[in-house]
Tab-separated table of C-alpha atoms and ligand atoms in Angstrom:
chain	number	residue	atom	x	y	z
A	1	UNK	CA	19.721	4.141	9.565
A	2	UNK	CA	21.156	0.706	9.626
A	3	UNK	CA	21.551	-1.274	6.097
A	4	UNK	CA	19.282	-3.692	4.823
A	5	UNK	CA	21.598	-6.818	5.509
A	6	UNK	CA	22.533	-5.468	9.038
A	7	UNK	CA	18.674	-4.907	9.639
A	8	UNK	CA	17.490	-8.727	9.243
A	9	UNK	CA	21.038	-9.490	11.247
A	10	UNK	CA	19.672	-7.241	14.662
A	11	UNK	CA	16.304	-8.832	13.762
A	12	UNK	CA	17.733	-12.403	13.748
A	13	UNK	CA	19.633	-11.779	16.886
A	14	UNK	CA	16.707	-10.251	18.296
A	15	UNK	CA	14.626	-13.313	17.616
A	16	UNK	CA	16.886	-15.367	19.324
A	17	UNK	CA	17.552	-13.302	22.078
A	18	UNK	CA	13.936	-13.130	22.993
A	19	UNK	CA	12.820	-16.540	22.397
A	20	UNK	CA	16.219	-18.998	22.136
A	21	UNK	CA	15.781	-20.065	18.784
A	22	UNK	CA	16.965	-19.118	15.697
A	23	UNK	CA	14.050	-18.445	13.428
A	24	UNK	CA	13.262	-21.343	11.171
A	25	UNK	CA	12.075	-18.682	8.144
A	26	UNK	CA	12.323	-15.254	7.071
A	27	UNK	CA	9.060	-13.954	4.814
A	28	UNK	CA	9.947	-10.568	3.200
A	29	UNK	CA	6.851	-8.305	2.145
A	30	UNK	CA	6.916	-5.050	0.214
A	31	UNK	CA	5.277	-1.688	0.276
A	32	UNK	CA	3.844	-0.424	-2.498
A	33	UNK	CA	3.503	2.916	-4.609
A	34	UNK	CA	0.592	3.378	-7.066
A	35	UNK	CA	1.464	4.879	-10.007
A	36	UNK	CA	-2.408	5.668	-10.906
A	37	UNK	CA	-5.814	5.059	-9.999
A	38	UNK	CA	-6.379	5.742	-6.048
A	39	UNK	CA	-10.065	4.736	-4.290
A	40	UNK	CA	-10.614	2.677	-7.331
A	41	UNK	CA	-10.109	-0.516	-5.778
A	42	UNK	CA	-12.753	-0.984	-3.459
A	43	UNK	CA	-15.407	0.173	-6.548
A	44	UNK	CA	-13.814	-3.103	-8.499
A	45	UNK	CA	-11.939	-0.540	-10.561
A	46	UNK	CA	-8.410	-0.679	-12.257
A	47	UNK	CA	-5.357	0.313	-10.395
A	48	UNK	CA	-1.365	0.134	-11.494
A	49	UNK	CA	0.846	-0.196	-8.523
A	50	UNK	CA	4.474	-1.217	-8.319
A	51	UNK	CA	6.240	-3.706	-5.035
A	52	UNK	CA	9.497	-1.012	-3.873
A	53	UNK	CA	12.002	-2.702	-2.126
A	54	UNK	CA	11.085	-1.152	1.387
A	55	UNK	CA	9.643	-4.152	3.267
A	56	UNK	CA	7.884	-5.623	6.342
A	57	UNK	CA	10.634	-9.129	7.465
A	58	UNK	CA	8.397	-11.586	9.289
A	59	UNK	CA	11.253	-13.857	11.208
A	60	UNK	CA	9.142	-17.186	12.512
A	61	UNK	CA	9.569	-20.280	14.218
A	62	UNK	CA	6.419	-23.024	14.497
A	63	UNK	CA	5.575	-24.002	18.326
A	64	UNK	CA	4.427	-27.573	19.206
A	65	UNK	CA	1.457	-25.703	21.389
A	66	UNK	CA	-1.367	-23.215	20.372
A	67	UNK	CA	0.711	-20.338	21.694
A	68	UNK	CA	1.309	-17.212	19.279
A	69	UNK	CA	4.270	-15.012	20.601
A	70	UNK	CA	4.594	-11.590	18.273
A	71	UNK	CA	6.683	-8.745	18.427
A	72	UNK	CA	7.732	-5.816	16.070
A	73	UNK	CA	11.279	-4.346	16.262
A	74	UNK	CA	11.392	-0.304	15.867
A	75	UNK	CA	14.061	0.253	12.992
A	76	UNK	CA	17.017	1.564	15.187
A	77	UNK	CA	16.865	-1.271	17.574
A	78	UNK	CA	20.588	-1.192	18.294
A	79	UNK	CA	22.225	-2.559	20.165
A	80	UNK	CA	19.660	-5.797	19.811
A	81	UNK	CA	17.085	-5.139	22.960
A	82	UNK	CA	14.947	-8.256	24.237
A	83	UNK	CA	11.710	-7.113	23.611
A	84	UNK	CA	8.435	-8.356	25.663
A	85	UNK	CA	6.199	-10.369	23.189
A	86	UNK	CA	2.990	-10.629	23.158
A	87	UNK	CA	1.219	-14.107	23.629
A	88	UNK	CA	-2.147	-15.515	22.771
A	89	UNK	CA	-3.822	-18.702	22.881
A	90	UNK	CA	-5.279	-19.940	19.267
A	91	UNK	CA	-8.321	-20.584	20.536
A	92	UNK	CA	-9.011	-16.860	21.717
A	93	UNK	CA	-8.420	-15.291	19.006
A	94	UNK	CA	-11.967	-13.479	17.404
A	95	UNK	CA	-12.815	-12.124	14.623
A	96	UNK	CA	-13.421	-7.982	16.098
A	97	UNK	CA	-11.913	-4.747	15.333
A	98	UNK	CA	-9.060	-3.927	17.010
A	99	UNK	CA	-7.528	-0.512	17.412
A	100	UNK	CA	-4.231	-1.768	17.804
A	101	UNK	CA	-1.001	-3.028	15.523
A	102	UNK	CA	-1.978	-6.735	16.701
A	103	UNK	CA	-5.177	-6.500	14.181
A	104	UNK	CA	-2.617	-7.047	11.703
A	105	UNK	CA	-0.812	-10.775	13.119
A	106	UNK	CA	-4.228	-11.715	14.966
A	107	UNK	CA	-6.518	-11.134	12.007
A	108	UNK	CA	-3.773	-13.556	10.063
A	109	UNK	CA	-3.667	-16.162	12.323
A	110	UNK	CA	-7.759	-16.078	13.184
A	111	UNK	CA	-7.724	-16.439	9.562
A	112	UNK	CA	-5.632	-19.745	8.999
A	113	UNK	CA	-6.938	-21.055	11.960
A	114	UNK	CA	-9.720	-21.963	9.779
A	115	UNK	CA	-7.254	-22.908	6.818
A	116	UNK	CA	-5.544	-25.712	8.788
A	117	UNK	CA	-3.365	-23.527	10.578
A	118	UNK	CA	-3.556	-26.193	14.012
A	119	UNK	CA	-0.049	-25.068	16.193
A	120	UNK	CA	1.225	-21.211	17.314
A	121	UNK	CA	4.683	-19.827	16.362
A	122	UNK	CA	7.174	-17.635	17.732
A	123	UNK	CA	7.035	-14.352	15.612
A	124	UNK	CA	9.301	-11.166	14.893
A	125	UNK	CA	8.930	-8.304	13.143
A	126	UNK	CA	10.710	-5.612	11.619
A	127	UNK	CA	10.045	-3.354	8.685
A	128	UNK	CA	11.654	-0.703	6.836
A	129	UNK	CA	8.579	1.056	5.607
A	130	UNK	CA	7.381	4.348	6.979
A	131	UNK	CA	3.908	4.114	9.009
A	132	UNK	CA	1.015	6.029	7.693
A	133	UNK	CA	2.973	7.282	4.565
A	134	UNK	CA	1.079	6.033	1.861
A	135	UNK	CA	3.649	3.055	1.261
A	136	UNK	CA	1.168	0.710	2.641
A	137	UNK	CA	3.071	-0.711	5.597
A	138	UNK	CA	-0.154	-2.060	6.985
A	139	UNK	CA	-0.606	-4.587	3.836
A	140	UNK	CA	3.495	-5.356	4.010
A	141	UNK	CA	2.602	-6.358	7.846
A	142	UNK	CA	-0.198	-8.803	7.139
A	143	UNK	CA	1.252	-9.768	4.212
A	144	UNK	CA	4.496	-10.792	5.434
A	145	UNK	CA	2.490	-13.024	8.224
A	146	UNK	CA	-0.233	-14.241	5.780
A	147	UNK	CA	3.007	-15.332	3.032
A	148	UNK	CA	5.103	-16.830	6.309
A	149	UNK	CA	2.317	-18.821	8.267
A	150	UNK	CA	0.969	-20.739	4.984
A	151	UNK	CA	4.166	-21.465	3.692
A	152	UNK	CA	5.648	-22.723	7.020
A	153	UNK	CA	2.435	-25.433	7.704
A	154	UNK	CA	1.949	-25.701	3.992
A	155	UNK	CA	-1.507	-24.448	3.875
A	156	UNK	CA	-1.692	-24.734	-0.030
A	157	UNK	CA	-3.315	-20.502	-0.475
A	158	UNK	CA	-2.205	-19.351	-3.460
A	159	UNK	CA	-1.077	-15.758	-3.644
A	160	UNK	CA	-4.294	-14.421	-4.713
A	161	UNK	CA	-5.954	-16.143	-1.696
A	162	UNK	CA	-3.364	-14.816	0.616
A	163	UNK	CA	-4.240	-11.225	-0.789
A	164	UNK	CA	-7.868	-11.924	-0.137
A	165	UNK	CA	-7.470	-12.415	3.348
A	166	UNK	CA	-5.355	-9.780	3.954
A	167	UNK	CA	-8.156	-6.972	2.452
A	168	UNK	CA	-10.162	-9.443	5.409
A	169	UNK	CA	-7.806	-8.087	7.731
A	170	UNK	CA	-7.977	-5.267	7.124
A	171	UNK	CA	-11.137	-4.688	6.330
A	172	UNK	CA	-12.986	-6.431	9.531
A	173	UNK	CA	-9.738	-6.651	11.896
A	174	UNK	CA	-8.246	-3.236	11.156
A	175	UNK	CA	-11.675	-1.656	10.518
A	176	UNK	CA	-9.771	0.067	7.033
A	177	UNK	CA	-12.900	-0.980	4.561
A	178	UNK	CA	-9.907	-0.960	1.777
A	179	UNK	CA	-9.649	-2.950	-1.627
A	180	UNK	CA	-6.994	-5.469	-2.764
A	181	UNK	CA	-4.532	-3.353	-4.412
A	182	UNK	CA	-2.262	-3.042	-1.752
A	183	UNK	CA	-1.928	-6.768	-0.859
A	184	UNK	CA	-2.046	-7.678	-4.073
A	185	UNK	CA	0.603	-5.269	-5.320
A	186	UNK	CA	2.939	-6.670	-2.284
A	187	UNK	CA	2.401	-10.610	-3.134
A	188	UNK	CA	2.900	-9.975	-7.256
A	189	UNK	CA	5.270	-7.187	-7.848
A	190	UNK	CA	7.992	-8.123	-10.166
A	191	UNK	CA	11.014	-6.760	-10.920
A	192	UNK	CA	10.853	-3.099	-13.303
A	193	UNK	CA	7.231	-3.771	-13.772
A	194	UNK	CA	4.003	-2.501	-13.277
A	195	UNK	CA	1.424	-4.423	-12.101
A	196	UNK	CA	-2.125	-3.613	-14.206
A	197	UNK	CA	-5.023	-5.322	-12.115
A	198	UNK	CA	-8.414	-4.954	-12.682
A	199	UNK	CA	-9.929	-5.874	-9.206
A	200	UNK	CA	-13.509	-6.234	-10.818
A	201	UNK	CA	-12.225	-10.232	-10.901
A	202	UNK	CA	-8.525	-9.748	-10.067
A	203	UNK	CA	-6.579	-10.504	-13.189
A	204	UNK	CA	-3.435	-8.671	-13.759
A	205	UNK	CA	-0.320	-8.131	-16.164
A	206	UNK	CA	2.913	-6.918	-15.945
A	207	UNK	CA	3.644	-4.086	-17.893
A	208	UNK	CA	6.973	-3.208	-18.370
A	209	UNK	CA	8.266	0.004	-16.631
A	210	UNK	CA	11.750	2.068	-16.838
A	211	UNK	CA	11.394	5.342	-16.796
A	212	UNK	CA	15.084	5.996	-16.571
A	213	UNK	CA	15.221	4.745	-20.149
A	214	UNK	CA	13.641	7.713	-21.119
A	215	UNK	CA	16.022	9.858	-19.122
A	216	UNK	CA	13.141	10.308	-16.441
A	217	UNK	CA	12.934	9.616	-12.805
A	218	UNK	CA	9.932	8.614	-10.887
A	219	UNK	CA	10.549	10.712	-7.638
A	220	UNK	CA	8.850	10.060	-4.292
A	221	UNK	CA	8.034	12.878	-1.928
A	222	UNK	CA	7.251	11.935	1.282
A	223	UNK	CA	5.371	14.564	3.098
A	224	UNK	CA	5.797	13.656	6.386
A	225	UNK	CA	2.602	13.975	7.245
A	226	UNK	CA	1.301	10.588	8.661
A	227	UNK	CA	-2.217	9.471	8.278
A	228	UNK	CA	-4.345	7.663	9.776
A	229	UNK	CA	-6.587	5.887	7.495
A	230	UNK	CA	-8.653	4.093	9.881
A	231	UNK	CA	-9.698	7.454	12.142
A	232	UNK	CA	-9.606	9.095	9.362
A	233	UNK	CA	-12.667	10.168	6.227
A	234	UNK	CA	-11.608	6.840	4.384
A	235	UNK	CA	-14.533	5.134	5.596
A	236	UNK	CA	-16.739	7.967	5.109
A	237	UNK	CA	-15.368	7.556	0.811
A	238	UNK	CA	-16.240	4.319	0.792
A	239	UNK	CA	-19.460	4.282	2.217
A	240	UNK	CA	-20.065	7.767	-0.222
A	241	UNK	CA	-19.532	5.395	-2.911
A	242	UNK	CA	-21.904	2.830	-1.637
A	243	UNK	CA	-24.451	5.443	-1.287
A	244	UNK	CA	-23.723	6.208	-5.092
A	245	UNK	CA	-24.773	2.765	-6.052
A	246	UNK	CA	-27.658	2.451	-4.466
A	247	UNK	CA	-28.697	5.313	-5.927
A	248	UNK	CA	-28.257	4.268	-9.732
A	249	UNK	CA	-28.729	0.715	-8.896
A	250	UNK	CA	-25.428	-0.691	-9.679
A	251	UNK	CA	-23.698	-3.347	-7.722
A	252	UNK	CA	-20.348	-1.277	-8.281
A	253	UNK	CA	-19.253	2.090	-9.869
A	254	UNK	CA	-17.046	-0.200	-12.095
A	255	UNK	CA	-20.773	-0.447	-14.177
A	256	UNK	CA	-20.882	3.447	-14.846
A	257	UNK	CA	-18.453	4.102	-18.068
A	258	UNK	CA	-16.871	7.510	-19.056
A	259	UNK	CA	-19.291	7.591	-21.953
A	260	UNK	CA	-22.741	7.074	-19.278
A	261	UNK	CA	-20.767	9.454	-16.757
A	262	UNK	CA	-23.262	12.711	-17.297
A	263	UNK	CA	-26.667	10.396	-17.291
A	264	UNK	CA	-25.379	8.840	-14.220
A	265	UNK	CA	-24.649	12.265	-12.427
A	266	UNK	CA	-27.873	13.246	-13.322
A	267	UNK	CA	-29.866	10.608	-11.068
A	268	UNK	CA	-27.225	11.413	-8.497
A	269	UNK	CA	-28.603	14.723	-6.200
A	270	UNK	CA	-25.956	15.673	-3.781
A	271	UNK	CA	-23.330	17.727	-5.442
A	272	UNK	CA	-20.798	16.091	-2.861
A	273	UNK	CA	-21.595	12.554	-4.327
A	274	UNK	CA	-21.347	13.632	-8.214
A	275	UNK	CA	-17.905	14.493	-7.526
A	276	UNK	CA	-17.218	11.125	-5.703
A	277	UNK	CA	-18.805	9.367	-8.763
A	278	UNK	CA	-16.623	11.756	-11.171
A	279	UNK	CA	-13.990	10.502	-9.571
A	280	UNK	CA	-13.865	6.947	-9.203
A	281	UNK	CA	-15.211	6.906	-13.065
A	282	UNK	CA	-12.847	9.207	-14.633
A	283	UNK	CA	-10.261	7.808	-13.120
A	284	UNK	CA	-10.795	4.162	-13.941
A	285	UNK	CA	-10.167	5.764	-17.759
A	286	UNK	CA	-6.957	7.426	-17.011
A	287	UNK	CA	-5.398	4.330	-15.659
A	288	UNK	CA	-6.093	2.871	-19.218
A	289	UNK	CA	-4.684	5.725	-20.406
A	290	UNK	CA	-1.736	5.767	-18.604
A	291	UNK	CA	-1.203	1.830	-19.596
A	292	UNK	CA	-1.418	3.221	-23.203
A	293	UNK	CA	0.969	6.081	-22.737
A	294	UNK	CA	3.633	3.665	-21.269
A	295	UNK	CA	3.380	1.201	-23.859
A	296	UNK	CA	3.904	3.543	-26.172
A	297	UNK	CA	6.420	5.052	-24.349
A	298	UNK	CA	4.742	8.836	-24.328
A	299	UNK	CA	5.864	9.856	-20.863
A	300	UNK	CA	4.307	13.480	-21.450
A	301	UNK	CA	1.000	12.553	-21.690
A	302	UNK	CA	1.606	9.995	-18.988
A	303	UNK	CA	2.826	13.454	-17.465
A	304	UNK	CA	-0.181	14.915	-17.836
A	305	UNK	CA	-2.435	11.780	-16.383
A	306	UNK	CA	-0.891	12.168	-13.486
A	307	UNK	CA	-1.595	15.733	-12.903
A	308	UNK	CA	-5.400	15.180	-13.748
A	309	UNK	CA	-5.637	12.292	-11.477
A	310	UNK	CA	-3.713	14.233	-8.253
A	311	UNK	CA	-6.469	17.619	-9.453
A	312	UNK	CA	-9.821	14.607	-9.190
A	313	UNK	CA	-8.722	13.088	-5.678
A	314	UNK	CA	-8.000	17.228	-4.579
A	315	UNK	CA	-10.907	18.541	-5.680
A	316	UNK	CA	-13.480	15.436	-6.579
A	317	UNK	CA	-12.406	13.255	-4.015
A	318	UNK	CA	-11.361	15.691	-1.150
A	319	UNK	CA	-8.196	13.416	-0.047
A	320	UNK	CA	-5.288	15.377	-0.287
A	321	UNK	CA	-4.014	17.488	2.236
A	322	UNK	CA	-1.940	20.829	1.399
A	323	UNK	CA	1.966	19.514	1.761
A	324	UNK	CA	0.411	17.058	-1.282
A	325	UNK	CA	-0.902	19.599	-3.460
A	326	UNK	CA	2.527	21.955	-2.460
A	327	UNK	CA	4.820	19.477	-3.860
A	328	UNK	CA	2.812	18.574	-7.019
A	329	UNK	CA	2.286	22.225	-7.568
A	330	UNK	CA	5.997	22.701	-6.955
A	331	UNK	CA	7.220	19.663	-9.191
A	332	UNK	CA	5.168	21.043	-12.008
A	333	UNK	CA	6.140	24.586	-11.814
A	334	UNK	CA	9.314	23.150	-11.964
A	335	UNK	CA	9.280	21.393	-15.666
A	336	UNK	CA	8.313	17.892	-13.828
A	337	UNK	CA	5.625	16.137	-16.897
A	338	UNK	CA	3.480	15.281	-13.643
A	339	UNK	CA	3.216	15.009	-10.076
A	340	UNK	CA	-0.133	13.815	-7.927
A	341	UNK	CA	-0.210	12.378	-4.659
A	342	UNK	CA	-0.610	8.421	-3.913
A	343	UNK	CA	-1.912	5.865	-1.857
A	344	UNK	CA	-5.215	6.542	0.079
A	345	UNK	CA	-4.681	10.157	1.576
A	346	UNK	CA	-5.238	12.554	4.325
A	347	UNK	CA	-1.452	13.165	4.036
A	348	UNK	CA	1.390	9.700	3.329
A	349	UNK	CA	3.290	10.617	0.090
A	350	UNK	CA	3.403	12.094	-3.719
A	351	UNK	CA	5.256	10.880	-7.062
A	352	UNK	CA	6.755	13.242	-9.619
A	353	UNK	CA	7.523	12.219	-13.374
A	354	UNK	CA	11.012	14.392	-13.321
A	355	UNK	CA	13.329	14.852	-16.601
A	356	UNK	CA	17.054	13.426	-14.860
A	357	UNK	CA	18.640	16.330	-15.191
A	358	UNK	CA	16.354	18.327	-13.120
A	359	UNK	CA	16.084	16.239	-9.684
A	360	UNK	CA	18.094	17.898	-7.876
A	361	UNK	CA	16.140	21.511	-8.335
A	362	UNK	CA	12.796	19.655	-8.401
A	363	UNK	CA	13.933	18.528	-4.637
A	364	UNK	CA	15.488	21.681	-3.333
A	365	UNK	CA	12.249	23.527	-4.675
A	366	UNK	CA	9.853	21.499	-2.950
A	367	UNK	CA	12.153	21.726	0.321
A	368	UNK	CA	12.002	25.151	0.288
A	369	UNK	CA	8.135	25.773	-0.116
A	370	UNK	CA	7.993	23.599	2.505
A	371	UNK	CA	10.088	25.433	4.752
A	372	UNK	CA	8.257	28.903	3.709
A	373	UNK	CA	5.332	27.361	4.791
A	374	UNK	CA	6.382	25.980	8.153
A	375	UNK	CA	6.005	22.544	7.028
A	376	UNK	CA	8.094	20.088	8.613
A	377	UNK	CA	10.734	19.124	5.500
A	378	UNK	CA	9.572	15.940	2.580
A	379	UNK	CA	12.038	13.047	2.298
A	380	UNK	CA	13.112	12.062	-1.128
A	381	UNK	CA	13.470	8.204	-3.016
A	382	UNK	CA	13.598	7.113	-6.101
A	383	UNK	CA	11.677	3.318	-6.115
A	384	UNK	CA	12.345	0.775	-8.576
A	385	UNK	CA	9.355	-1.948	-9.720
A	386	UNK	CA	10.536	-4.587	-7.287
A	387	UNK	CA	9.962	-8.324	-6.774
A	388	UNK	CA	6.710	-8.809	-4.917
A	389	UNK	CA	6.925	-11.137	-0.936
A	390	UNK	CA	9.406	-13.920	-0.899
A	391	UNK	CA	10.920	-16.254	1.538
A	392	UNK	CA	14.326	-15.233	1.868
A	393	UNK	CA	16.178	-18.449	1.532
A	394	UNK	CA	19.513	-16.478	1.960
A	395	UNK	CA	19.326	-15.859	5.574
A	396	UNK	CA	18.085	-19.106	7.306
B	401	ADP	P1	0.059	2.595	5.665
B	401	ADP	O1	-0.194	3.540	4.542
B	401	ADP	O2	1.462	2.698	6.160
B	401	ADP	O3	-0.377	1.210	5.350
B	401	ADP	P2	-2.066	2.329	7.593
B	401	ADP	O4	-2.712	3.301	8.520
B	401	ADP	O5	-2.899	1.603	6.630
B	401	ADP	O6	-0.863	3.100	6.884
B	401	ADP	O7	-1.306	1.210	8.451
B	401	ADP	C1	-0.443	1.548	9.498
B	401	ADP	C2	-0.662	0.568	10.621
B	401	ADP	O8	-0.092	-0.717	10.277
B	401	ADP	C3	0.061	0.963	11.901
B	401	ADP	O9	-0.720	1.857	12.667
B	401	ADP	C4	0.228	-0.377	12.584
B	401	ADP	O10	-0.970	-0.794	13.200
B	401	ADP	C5	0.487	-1.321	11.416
B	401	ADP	N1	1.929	-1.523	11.148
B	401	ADP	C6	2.577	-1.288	9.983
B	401	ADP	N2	3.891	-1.625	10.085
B	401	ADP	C7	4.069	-2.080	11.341
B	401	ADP	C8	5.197	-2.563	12.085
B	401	ADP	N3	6.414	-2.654	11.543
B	401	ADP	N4	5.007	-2.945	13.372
B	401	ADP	C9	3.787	-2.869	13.923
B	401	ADP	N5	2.707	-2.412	13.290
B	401	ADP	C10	2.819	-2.021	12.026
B	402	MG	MG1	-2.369	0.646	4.927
């Protein structure tokens, strides 16, 4: 895989190659891993996700015409190919669903059109974050755009803005009906910390987070197995939990505490939808929890958080898949304080709480179940809290 700096240098070259310019910005967006609360977001919940450094590089140059050019480079582009772009006309854009990757860039630009966005631009991309493993490429993608296009015509969105119209994109371009914790996590992540939203009216803190300082290690197992959130039963959760307000006649399940939890299930009939609501409530509480536990620097019972939220979304929420609940089951059996899956699901990635000195085992365990099992083998990271989407002044 090509480094980081040589990356943005193909993509540069690439830019130029295609369209005879050099680019006159470079927006970097991250990806995102959520330490705890999953399907909380779109139920104005609380959620505590961290930027990684893995992102989505938007490389742009403004046009004097209404003419959008895009195109995304694959990773190993070497040596630099010219790559067809695709064109539209401003004007044509429309707000619809799109079953393609242009959702992402024509959803952003439909967007500012109607922010003072008034010219096209000349667009490359290139990421480094898997597709469809829970990392949230899709948010890194508009984000990177959404960041890029209002900075170069000086639109004047502020971050939270920009993360409202990406869930936009998402939601009504992408057809995803997903919350604002991945855009949000990608436009504010700072630097070994936390970010602790509450998306009932999107404020947030940092909260401060260094696991290594403990002599712990925040491993990520990436199954392999790529989702496809979209196709996939996301939809179906969120309109479950719709259906769950309407019947206790709440405008969000952020109004049902822990404490009202067993009235509430009672006016709720289907025993499918009970364990939806069980869910989303009980884990709204263990993401204060799990705020407590790290401020207080108790990683076992932040451990042990973990492991109840991965057991809610497997058996509650239905959204795991079994290479998840394998390497959770396998981090835990090996002396990891807690493992549970993250992002939205239906396959994408897990995180592990591991003691340092036990990585390497924790790994070569999970590899091998996998391999038992016929599973096609997990990749291993460790992500650092990184700084959330930035132009990168450095290269341009
Ligand atoms: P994820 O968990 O990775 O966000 P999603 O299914 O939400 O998974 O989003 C993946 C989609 O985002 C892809 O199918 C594609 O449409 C788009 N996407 C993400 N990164 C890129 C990229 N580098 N180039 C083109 N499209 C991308
Ligand atoms: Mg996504």
């Amino acid at each position: 895989m090509p480094t980081h700096a040589t990356s943005i240098g193909v993509a540069i070259q690439s830019f130029e190659n295609t369209y005879g310019v050099r680019p006159s910005g470079i927006w970097r967006a991250p990806g995102r891993v959520n330490l705890i609360g999953e399907h909380t977001d779109y139920n104005c919940g609380l959620v505590l996700p961290f930027a990684i450094s893995e992102s989505c590089f938007a490389l742009m140059t403004p046009r004097n015409d209404q003419l959008m050019r895009i195109c995304s480079l694959k990773e190993t582009t070497i040596p630099v190919t010219i790559e067809s772009p695709h064109e539209i006309h401003l004007d044509a854009l429309e707000p619809k669903t799109m079953s393609t990757w242009l959702a992402y860039p024509y959803g952003i630009a439909y967007l500012l059109t109607h922010h003072g966005m008034k010219t096209g631009c000349d667009i490359v991309v290139y990421s480094q974050i898997p597709i469809g493993s829970g990392l949230s490429s899709s948010a890194a993608l508009a984000c990177s755009l959404g960041l890029g296009l209002c900075e170069l015509y000086s639109l004047g969105l502020s971050r939270l803005d920009i993360a409202q119209m990406v869930r936009q994109v998402e939601n009504t371009f992408a057809g995803v009906p997903s919350g604002i914790l991945d855009p949000l996590a990608s436009l504010t992540g700072k630097l070994d910390n936390l970010v602790y939203l509450d998306t009932l009216d999107n404020s947030y803190r940092y909260i401060p987070f260094n696991p290594t300082s403990c002599d712990l290690e925040l491993l990520l197992i990436d199954s392999n197995v790529r989702h496809r959130l979209s196709t996939s039963q996301y939809a179906q959760r969120s309109q479950e939990c719709l259906e769950i307000c309407e019947n206790l006649s709440v405008t969000s399940l952020r109004e049902v505490s822990l404490d009202n939890l067993e009235s509430a299930l009672e006016l709720i009939s289907s025993p499918v939808l009970k364990r939806r609501c069980r869910h989303v409530v009980t884990e709204n509480r263990r993401v204060e929890l799990a705020v407590e536990c790290i401020e207080n620097q108790d990683f076992v019972q932040l451990g042990a958080l973990l492991t109840q939220g991965h057991e809610s979304l497997r058996d509650d929420f239905e959204v795991s898949v079994p290479e998840l609940d394998m390497a959770v089951e396998v981090a835990i059996t090996r002396g990891c304080l807690g493992a549970r899956m993250t992002g939205g699901g239906f396959g994408g990635s897990a995180i592990a709480l591991v003691p340092k000195g036990s990585s390497e085992a924790v790994r070569k365990a999970i590899s091998e179940a996998y391999d038992k099992h016929g599973y096609a083998l997990p990749d291993f990271s460790i992500p650092r809290p990184s700084q959330g989407a930035t132009r990168q002044e450095d290269y341009c």
